[in-house]
XYZ file of C-alpha atoms in Angstrom:
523
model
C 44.761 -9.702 8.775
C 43.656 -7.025 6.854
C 40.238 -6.987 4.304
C 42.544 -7.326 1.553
C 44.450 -10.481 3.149
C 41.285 -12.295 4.027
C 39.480 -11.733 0.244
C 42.346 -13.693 -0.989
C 42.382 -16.125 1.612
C 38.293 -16.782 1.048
C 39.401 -16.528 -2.723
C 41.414 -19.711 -2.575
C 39.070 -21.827 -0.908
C 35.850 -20.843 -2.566
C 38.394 -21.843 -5.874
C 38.839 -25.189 -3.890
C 35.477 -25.788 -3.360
C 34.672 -25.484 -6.993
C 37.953 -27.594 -8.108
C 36.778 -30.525 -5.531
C 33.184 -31.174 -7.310
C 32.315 -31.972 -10.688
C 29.222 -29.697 -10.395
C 28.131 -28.906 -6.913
C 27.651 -26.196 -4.308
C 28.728 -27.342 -1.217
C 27.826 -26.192 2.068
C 31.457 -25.089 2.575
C 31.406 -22.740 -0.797
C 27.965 -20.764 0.462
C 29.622 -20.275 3.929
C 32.968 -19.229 2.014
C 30.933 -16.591 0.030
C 29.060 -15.604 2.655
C 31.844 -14.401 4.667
C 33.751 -13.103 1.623
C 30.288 -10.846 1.034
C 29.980 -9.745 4.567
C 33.894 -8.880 4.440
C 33.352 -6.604 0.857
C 30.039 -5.103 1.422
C 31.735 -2.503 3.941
C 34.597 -1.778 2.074
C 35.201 0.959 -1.478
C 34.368 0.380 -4.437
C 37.483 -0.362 -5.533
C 38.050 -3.486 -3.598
C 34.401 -4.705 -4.434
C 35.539 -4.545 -8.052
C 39.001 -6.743 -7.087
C 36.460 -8.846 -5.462
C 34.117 -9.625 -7.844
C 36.511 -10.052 -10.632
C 37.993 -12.848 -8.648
C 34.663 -14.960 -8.647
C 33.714 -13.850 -11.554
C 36.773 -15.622 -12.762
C 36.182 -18.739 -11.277
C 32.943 -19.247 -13.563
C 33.196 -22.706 -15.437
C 29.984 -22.822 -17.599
C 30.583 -26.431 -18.671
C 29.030 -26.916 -14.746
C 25.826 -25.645 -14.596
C 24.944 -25.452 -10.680
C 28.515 -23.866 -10.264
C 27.971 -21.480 -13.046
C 24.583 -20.270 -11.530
C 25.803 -19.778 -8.344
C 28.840 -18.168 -8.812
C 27.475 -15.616 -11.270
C 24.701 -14.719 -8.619
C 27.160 -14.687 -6.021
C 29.765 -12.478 -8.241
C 26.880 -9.782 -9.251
C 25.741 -9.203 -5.408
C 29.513 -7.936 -4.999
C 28.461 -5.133 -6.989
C 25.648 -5.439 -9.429
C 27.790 -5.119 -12.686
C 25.487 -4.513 -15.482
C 27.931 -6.993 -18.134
C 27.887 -9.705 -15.575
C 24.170 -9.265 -15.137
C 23.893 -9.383 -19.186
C 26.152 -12.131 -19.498
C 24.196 -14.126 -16.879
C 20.678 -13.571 -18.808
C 22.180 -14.393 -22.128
C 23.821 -17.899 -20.784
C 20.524 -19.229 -19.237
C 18.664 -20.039 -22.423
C 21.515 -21.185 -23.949
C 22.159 -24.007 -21.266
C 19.825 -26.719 -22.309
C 19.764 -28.388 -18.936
C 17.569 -25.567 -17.173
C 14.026 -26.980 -17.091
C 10.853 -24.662 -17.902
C 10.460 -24.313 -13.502
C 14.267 -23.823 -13.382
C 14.040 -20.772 -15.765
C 11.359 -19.389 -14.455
C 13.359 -19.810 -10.628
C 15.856 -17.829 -12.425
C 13.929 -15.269 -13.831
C 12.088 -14.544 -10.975
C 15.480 -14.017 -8.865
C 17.061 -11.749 -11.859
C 14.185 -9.595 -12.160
C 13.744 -8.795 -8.395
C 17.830 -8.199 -8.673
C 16.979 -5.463 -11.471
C 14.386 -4.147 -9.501
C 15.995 -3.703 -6.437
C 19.269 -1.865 -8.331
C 17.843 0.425 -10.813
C 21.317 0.844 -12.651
C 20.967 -2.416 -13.644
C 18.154 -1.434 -15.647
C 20.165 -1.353 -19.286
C 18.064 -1.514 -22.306
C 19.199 -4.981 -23.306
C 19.099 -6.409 -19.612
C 15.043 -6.056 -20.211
C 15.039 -7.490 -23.325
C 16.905 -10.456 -22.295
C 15.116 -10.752 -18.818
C 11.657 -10.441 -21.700
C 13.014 -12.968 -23.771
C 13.773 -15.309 -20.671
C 10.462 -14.991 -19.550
C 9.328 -15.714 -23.216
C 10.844 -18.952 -23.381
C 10.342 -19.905 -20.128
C 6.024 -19.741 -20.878
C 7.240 -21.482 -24.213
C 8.585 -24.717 -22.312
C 5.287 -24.734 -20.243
C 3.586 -24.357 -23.362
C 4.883 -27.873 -24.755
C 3.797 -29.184 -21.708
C 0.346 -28.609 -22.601
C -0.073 -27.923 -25.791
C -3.020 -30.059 -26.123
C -5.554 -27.926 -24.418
C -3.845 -24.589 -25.326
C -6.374 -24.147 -28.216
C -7.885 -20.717 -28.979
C -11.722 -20.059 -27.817
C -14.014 -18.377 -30.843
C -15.013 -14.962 -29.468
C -18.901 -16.208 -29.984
C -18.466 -18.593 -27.434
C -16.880 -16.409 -24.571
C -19.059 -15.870 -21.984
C -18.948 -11.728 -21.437
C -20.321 -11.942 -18.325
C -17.737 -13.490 -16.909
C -14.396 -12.385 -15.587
C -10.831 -14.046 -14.541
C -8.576 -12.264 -12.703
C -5.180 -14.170 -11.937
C -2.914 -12.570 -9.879
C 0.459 -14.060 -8.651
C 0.342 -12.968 -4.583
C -2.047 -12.398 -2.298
C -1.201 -11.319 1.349
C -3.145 -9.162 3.318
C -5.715 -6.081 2.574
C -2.450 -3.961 3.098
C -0.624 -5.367 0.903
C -0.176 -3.001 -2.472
C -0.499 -5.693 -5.170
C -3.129 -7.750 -3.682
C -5.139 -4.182 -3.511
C -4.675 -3.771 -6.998
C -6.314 -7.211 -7.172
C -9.108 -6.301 -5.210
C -9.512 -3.086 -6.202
C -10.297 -4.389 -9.872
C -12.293 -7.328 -8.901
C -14.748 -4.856 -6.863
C -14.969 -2.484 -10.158
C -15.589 -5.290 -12.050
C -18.516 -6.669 -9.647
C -20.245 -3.437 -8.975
C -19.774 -0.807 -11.791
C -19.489 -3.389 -14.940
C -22.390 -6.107 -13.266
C -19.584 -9.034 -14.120
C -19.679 -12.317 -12.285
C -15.553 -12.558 -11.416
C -13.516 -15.452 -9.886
C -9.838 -14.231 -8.502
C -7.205 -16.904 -8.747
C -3.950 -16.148 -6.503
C -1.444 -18.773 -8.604
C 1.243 -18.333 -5.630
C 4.149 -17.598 -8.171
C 5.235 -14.787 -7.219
C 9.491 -15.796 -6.530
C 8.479 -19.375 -6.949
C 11.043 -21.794 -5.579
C 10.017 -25.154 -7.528
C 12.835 -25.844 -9.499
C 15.508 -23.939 -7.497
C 19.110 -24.374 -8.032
C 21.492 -22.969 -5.746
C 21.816 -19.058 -5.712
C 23.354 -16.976 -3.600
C 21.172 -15.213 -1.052
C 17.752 -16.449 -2.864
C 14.948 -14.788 -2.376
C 11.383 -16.091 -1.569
C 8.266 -14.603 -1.252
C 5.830 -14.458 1.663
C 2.716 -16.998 1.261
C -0.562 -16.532 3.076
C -1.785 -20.089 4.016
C -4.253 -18.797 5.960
C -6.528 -17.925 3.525
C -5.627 -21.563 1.299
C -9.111 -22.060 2.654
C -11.125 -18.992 1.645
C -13.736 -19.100 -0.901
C -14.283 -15.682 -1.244
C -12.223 -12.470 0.363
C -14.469 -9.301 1.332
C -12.892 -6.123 0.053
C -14.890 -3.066 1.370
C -18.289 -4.919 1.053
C -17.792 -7.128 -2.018
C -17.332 -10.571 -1.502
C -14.901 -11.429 -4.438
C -14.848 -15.316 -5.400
C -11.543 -16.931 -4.596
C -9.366 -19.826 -4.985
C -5.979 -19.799 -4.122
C -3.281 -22.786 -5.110
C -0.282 -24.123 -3.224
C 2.860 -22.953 -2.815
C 4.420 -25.315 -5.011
C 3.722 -23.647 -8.072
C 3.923 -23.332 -11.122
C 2.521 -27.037 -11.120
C 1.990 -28.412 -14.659
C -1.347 -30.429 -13.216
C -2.716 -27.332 -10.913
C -1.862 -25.372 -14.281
C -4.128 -27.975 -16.539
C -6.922 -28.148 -13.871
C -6.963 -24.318 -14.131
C -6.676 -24.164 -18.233
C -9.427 -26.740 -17.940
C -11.642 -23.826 -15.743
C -11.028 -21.540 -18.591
C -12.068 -23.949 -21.475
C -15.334 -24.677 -19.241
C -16.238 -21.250 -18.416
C -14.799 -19.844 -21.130
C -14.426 -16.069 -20.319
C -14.846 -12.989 -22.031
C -12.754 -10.879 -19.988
C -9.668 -12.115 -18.282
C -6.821 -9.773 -16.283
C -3.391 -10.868 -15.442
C -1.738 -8.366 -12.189
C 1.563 -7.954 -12.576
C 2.045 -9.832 -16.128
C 4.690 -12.427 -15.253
C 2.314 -15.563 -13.987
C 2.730 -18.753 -16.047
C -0.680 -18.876 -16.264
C -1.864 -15.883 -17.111
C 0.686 -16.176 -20.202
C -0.480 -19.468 -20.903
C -4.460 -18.718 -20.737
C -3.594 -15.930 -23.613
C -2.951 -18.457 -26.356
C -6.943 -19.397 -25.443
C -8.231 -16.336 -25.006
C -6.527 -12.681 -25.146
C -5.181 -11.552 -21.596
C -4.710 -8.053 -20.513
C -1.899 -7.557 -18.217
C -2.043 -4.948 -15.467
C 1.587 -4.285 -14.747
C 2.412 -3.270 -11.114
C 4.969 -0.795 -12.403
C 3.058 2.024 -13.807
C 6.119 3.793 -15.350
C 7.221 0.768 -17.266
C 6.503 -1.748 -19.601
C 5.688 -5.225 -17.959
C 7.547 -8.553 -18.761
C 4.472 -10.650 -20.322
C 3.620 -12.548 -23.488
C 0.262 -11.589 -23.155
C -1.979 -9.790 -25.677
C -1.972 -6.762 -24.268
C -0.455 -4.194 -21.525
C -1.434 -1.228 -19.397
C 1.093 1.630 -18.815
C 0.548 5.391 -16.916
C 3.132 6.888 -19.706
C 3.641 7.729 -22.959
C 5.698 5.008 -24.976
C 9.413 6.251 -25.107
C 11.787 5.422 -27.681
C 13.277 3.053 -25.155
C 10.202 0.990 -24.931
C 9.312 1.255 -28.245
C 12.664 -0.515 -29.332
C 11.691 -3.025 -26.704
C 8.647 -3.755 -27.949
C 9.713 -4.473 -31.629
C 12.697 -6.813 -30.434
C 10.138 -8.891 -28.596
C 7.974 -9.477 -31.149
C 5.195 -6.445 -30.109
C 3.668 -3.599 -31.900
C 2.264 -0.380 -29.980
C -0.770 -1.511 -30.406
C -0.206 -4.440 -27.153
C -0.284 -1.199 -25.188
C -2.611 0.787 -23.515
C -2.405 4.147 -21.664
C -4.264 4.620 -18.976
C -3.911 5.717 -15.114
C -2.595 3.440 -12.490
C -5.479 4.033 -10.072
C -5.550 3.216 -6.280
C -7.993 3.308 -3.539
C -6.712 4.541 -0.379
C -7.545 3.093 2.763
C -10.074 5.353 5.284
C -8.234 6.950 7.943
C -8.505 5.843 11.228
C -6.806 7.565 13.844
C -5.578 11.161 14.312
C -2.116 12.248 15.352
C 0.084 14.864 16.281
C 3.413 15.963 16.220
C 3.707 16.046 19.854
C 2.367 12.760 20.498
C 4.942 11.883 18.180
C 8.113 13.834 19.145
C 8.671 15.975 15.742
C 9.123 19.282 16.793
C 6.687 21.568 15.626
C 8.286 24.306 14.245
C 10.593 22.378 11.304
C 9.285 21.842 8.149
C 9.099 17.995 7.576
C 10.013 15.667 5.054
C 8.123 12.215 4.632
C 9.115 9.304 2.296
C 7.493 5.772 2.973
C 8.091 2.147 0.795
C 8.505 -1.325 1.847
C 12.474 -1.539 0.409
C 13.496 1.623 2.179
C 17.190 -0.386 2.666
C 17.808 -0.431 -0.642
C 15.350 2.718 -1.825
C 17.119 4.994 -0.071
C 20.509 5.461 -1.820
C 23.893 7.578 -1.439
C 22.709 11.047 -3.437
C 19.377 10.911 -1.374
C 21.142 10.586 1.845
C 23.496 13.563 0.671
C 20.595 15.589 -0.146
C 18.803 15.165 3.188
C 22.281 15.842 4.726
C 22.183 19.860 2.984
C 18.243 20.170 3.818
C 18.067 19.134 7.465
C 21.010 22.195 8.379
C 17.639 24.507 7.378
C 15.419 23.494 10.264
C 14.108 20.544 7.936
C 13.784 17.023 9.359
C 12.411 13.736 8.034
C 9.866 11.310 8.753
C 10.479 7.251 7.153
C 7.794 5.022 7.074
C 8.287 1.667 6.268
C 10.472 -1.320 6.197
C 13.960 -0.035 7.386
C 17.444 -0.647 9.266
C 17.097 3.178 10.512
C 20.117 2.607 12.899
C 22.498 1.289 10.185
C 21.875 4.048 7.625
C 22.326 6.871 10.826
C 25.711 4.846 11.400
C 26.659 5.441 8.007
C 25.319 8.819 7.945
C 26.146 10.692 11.178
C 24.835 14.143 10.074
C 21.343 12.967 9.776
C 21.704 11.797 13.773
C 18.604 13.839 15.528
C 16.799 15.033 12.157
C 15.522 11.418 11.418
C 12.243 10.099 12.868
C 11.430 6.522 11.882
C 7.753 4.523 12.776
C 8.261 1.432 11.138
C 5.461 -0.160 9.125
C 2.310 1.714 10.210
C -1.180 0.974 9.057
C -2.590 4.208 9.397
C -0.516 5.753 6.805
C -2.682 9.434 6.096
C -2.595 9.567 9.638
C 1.377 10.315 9.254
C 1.297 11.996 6.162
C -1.098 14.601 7.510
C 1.214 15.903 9.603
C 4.299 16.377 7.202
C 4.773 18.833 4.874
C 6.387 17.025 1.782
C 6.649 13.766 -0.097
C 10.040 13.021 -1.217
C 10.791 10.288 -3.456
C 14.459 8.628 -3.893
C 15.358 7.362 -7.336
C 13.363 3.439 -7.470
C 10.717 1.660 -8.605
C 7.403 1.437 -6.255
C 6.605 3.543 -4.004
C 3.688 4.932 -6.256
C 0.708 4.514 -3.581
C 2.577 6.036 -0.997
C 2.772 9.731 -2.738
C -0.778 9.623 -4.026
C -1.909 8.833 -0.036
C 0.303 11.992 0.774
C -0.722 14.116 -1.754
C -4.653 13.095 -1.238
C -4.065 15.112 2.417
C -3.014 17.840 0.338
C 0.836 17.011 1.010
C 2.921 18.473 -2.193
C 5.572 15.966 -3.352
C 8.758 15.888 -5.259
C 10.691 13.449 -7.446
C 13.269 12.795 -10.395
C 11.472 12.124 -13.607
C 12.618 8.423 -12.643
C 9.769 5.534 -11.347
C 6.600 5.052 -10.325
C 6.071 7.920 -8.392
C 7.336 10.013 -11.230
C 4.532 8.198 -13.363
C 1.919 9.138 -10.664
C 2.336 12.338 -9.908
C 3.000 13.400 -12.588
C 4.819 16.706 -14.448
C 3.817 19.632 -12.192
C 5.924 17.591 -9.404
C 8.804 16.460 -10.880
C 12.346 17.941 -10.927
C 15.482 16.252 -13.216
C 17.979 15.926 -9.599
C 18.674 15.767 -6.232
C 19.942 19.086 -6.491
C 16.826 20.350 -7.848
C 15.090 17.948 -5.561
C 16.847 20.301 -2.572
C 15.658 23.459 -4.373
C 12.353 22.859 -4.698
C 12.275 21.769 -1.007
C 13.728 25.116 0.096
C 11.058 26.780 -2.209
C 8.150 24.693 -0.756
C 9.769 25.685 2.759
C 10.050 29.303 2.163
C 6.891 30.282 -0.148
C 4.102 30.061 0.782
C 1.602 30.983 -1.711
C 4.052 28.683 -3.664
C 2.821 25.716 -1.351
C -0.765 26.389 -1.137
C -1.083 26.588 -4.914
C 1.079 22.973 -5.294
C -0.981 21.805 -2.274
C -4.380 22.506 -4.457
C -2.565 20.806 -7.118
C -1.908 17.719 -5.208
C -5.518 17.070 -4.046
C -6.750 17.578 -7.558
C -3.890 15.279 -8.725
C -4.751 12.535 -6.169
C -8.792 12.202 -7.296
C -7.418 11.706 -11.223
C -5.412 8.752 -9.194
C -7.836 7.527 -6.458
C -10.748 7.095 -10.188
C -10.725 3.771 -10.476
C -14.143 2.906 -11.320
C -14.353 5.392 -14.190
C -10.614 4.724 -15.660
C -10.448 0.508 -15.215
C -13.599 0.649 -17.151
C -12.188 2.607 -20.023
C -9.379 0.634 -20.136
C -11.619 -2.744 -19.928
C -13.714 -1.254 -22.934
C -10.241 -0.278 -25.240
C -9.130 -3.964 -23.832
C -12.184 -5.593 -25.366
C -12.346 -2.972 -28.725
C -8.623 -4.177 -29.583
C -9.348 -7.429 -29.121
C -12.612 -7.126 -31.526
C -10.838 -5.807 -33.816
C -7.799 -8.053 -34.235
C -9.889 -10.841 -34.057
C -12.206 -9.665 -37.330
């Protein structure tokens, strides 16, 4: 039985599955879709089309469990930007998804967008926006009663909140940024700060079925801490359980913020309930983890690394935001100290070839078709390539043969300058993140390269940016062959990586244009 056989074979039973139920996801239906999935994913795109058009038929949105799942189960055929559109658009409108249900939902959606950038329409982040808006809106009734605004006289400057929806490890990019703020905060600005980790990140309280859901990692180790040392600080900490968002754990911490009454409270990453919730006491300034874009958040006000495009402009005016909720200012990291020293030999890249480096945590789904064709044309010029990260290495040289031999893979190291050092160029594939990873290469003096598309892009910024792949493949050949060319871009990329790696000088800029805006709206 051929691909095309079995599809229609799965097709009939998953429509059986839905036909036997009034509105539930059976065991049977998951396993059907499964295998219907696993039988697609391998095959053109022309089948995948046939394929999701067939479950994308079967949607019945008079049953609401049914209707979630098969929607999330039709866009992982293919990630059709009208399905995805059509999915965001039905959620508010069903009034049986609870405040922890749509925010389940949103959660799943946005990691869905951010995983497949050509999902990425205009009106797909309004609507994800305006989910998220009404989803901190149904909280909001919940608790209404202590959601009452805090004079500025009475907010205690001194004293910082930083709420931040994951912390992992002291590897871990986001709970960095955490850190890294919290520290500035204690020892350049003399603040008193207490870091909440809310544990919301992909929260599953209130999941419905969904096809392949995602859930995030949770540190339980740390439940316990009271305070977490980052490079000699000892930053104040409380962490909640992984049941969240919890409308009591939310009061008891609204009830911290009415006692203690802050002057200076950051959100990371801009899509925590509570951090949305705290701004109706007291303004909240969002730190969005995507430096190149504008973060989903109700909050006062926003950071971003770019200048405000048209795009973002409209987006701002359809939520309800002027220009003023934003504020430039440099995405800043601090690298980890290197360790260890290596070599190519110890390693097995052959000395002579000039080597490519690229390094993320999604590398499966980073890494797509026109950056695998590029690296096919540069690797026939003595070029290889180095991948650091999390990645099924052996599946993508299945799929690409011609890269067999020119690939060397390491995995998730934690001595990542160590590696850099001994390449000769950051490349970046088209995505989102990434950002840390080219500032760490370009602090050894390591030159990189990328579309105008990302984080990275947002980083690095113009001198190191090209419009394609193909121009991606020229500049590597120009890098390779010139080099007074290199040395001059290698300057370039120290010099760029101390703007990045200045975060005590630039977070308190930003903290001071925070607290000017909020002075002044509040006259």
């Amino acid at each position: 039985m051929d691909a095309i056989d079995n599809i229609a074979a799965l097709y009939i039973k998953i429509k059986g599955e839905l036909d036997m139920y009034e509105d539930y996801v059976s065991n049977k239906l998951t396993s059907y879709t499964e295998r219907l999935f696993n039988i697609v994913n391998s095959q053109p795109d022309g089948i995948k089309n046939e394929a999701q058009k067939l479950l994308y038929g079967l949607i019945d949105k008079r049953k609401k469990y049914q209707t979630v799942y098969m929607y999330s189960a039709a866009l992982s055929i293919n990630y059709d930007n009208g399905i995805f559109e059509e999915f965001l658009e039905w959620i508010p409108e069903e009034k049986g998804i609870s405040p922890n249900t749509g925010y389940f939902l949103y959660y799943q959606l946005k990691h869905c967008m951010f995983a497949k950038p050509k999902l990425e329409s205009e009106n797909a982040k309004y609507l994800l926006w305006k989910l998220l808006q009404k989803t901190v809106n149904g909280f909001k009734e919940e608790l209404k009663d202590i959601l009452l605004p805090i004079p500025r006289e009475e907010r205690d400057e001194n004293f910082a909140l930083v709420i931040t929806e994951q912390i992992l490890s002291y590897t871990h990019a986001p709970s960095k940024t955490a850190f890294e703020r919290c520290k500035t905060m204690i020892t350049k600005m003399q603040k008193q700060v207490f870091l909440i980790n809310t544990a919301e990140t992909m929260s599953l309280t209130g999941a419905i079925p969904f096809f392949r859901t995602l859930s995030a990692t949770y540190n339980d180790t740390i439940t316990e801490e009271e305070h977490l040392l980052w490079k000699g600080t000892a930053i104040p900490y409380f962490q909640c359980d992984k049941d969240m968002p919890d409308v009591g754990v939310i009061r008891t911490i609204l009830e911290l913020v009415r006692d203690k009454k802050p002057g200076t409270v950051i959100s990371i990453g801009g899509s925590s309930i509570v951090g949305n919730l705290i701004d109706f006491m007291t303004p909240v300034l969002t730190v969005g983890l995507c430096p190149s874009d504008l973060a989903f958040t109700t909050t006062a006000y926003q950071t971003i690394s770019v200048d405000l495009s048209p795009e973002h402009k409209r987006l701002l005016q359809r939520v309800g935001k002027t220009e003023n909720h934003v504020i430039k200012g440099t995405f800043t990291y601090e690298l980890p100290e290197q360790t260890t020293k290596l070599s190519r030999q110890q390693l097995g890249i052959p000395e002579e070839k000039f080597v490519l480096v690229t390094a993320g945590a999604r590398l499966d789904t980073d890494i797509d078709g026109g950056f695998a064709d590029m690296l096919k044309k540069a690797v026939k010029h003595d070029i290889c390539i180095v991948l650091l990260g999390t990645f099924n290495c052996e599946r993508f040289i299945k799929d690409n043969p011609e890269l067999k031999g020119h690939v060397f893979y390491f995995g998730f190291v934690q001595d990542v300058l160590a590696y850099m050092e001994i390449c000769d160029l950051f490349v970046n594939p088209e995505r989102k993140g990434g950002g840390a990873s080219a500032i760490e290469a370009m602090f050894k003096g390591i030159p990189a390269v990328s579309t105008h598309y990302g984080d990275v892009a947002a980083n690095i910024g113009e001198d190191f940016l090209t419009d394609s792949y193909d121009g991606m493949l020229d500049i590597i050949m120009k890098y390779k062959n010139d080099n007074t060319f290199y040395g001059q871009m290698s300057k370039k990329a120290k010099a760029r990586a101390e703007i990045v790696m200045d975060i005590e000088n630039e977070f308190v800029r930003i903290i001071h244009e925070f607290k000017k805006r909020c002075e002044d709206s509040e006259r």
